[in-house]
Amino acid sequence: MKIVVIGGTGLIGSKTVSILRQAGHEVVAGSPSSGVNSITGEGLAQAMAGAQVVIDLANAPSWEPQAVLEFFQTASRNLLAAEAEAGVRHHVALSIAGTDRMPDNGYFLAKVAQEKLIAASGIPYTIIRSTQFMEFLNGIAASAADGDTVRLASGLFQPIAADDVAAIVADVAQAAPRSGIVEIAGPERAPFNEYIARYLKAVGDARVVVADPEASYFGGRVEQYSLVPMGEARLGGIGLDEWLRRSKG
């Protein structure tokens, strides 16, 4: 198959492109640097020509609520229009677990808007809602830091390794469209504060993690199930210890 991966040079995109190429597919790694821009529309028609599947892994450059909303709406409209013109048969998009359960988080709201555009497009689709990536654990801790203290809610947390995300994205792209949502997560679930405390201890970071029910996650209040799948989910196989071991290699 010809598969176009938007955001094909990013963290998940580069891994997904590699897996699909090894499987024998013709893969276009689309990014602004390669002349494929989902915001301006540049290069989309050429990239989509003859493609059966498009995977949207693009990430907004800003977390400012209005900017991120405009990014995902503009990019999705441009992509879906180009796909309709080219006769693409499967649109795969990476979203976030709990997007519809954190109304105060602007990024999550933007992903909800993106999901609605995809569902209404008429193009067969699969939306993959993923938990947070392990590669972002350090950034999450930094965002919650107050001096030597890291304040985090105790809602459940179940991060997934980027290698597992890419493998599942590639698998979904090669399967029939679900015209629905697939949820994915890591193999280990624990309270947010406890998981980050375990991570910091493992990397030799002496900061103290404090459970704070009022601590927000990028503006959103974290309830018990805000950040994890509520029902059936596909789980990755890489736990925190294995991911840390691989990261040091």
Short mmCIF file of N, CA, C and O in Angstrom, two decimals, residues 5 11-21 27 55 57 165-167 169-170 173:
data_model
loop_
_atom_site.label_atom_id
_atom_site.label_comp_id
_atom_site.label_asym_id
_atom_site.label_seq_id
_atom_site.Cartn_x
_atom_site.Cartn_y
_atom_site.Cartn_z
N VAL A 5 2.27 9.44 6.00
CA VAL A 5 2.35 9.69 7.44
C VAL A 5 2.62 11.18 7.65
O VAL A 5 3.72 11.66 7.39
N LEU A 11 8.56 12.09 16.79
CA LEU A 11 8.85 10.98 17.71
C LEU A 11 8.14 9.70 17.30
O LEU A 11 8.77 8.65 17.11
N ILE A 12 6.82 9.77 17.16
CA ILE A 12 6.05 8.59 16.78
C ILE A 12 6.13 8.36 15.28
O ILE A 12 6.24 7.22 14.81
N GLY A 13 6.10 9.44 14.51
CA GLY A 13 6.08 9.33 13.07
C GLY A 13 7.29 8.62 12.50
O GLY A 13 7.15 7.74 11.64
N SER A 14 8.49 8.96 12.96
CA SER A 14 9.70 8.35 12.41
C SER A 14 9.73 6.86 12.70
O SER A 14 10.16 6.06 11.85
N LYS A 15 9.26 6.47 13.88
CA LYS A 15 9.21 5.04 14.23
C LYS A 15 8.16 4.31 13.40
O LYS A 15 8.39 3.18 12.94
N THR A 16 7.02 4.95 13.21
CA THR A 16 5.94 4.34 12.42
C THR A 16 6.36 4.17 10.96
O THR A 16 6.11 3.12 10.35
N VAL A 17 6.97 5.19 10.40
CA VAL A 17 7.46 5.12 9.02
C VAL A 17 8.42 3.95 8.84
O VAL A 17 8.34 3.19 7.87
N SER A 18 9.33 3.79 9.78
CA SER A 18 10.31 2.71 9.70
C SER A 18 9.64 1.33 9.71
O SER A 18 9.98 0.45 8.91
N ILE A 19 8.67 1.15 10.61
CA ILE A 19 7.95 -0.13 10.70
C ILE A 19 7.22 -0.44 9.40
O ILE A 19 7.28 -1.56 8.89
N LEU A 20 6.53 0.56 8.86
CA LEU A 20 5.74 0.35 7.64
C LEU A 20 6.63 0.09 6.42
O LEU A 20 6.29 -0.73 5.56
N ARG A 21 7.76 0.76 6.34
CA ARG A 21 8.68 0.52 5.23
C ARG A 21 9.26 -0.89 5.32
O ARG A 21 9.41 -1.57 4.30
N VAL A 27 5.90 4.42 1.66
CA VAL A 27 5.54 5.36 2.73
C VAL A 27 6.09 6.76 2.42
O VAL A 27 7.28 6.93 2.14
N ILE A 55 -2.04 8.59 7.80
CA ILE A 55 -1.90 8.58 9.26
C ILE A 55 -1.55 9.99 9.70
O ILE A 55 -0.53 10.55 9.28
N LEU A 57 -0.23 12.21 12.49
CA LEU A 57 0.49 12.24 13.76
C LEU A 57 1.01 13.65 14.06
O LEU A 57 1.84 13.82 14.96
N VAL A 165 3.57 2.68 20.93
CA VAL A 165 2.60 3.51 20.20
C VAL A 165 2.78 3.32 18.70
O VAL A 165 1.83 3.06 17.96
N ALA A 166 4.02 3.44 18.24
CA ALA A 166 4.31 3.32 16.81
C ALA A 166 3.91 1.94 16.28
O ALA A 166 3.35 1.83 15.17
N ALA A 167 4.18 0.90 17.04
CA ALA A 167 3.84 -0.45 16.60
C ALA A 167 2.33 -0.61 16.45
O ALA A 167 1.85 -1.23 15.48
N VAL A 169 0.10 1.91 16.02
CA VAL A 169 -0.34 2.78 14.92
C VAL A 169 -0.12 2.08 13.58
O VAL A 169 -1.00 2.07 12.71
N ALA A 170 1.05 1.48 13.41
CA ALA A 170 1.35 0.78 12.16
C ALA A 170 0.41 -0.40 11.96
O ALA A 170 -0.07 -0.64 10.84
N ALA A 173 -3.03 0.90 10.95
CA ALA A 173 -3.01 1.44 9.59
C ALA A 173 -3.09 0.34 8.54
O ALA A 173 -3.60 0.56 7.43
#
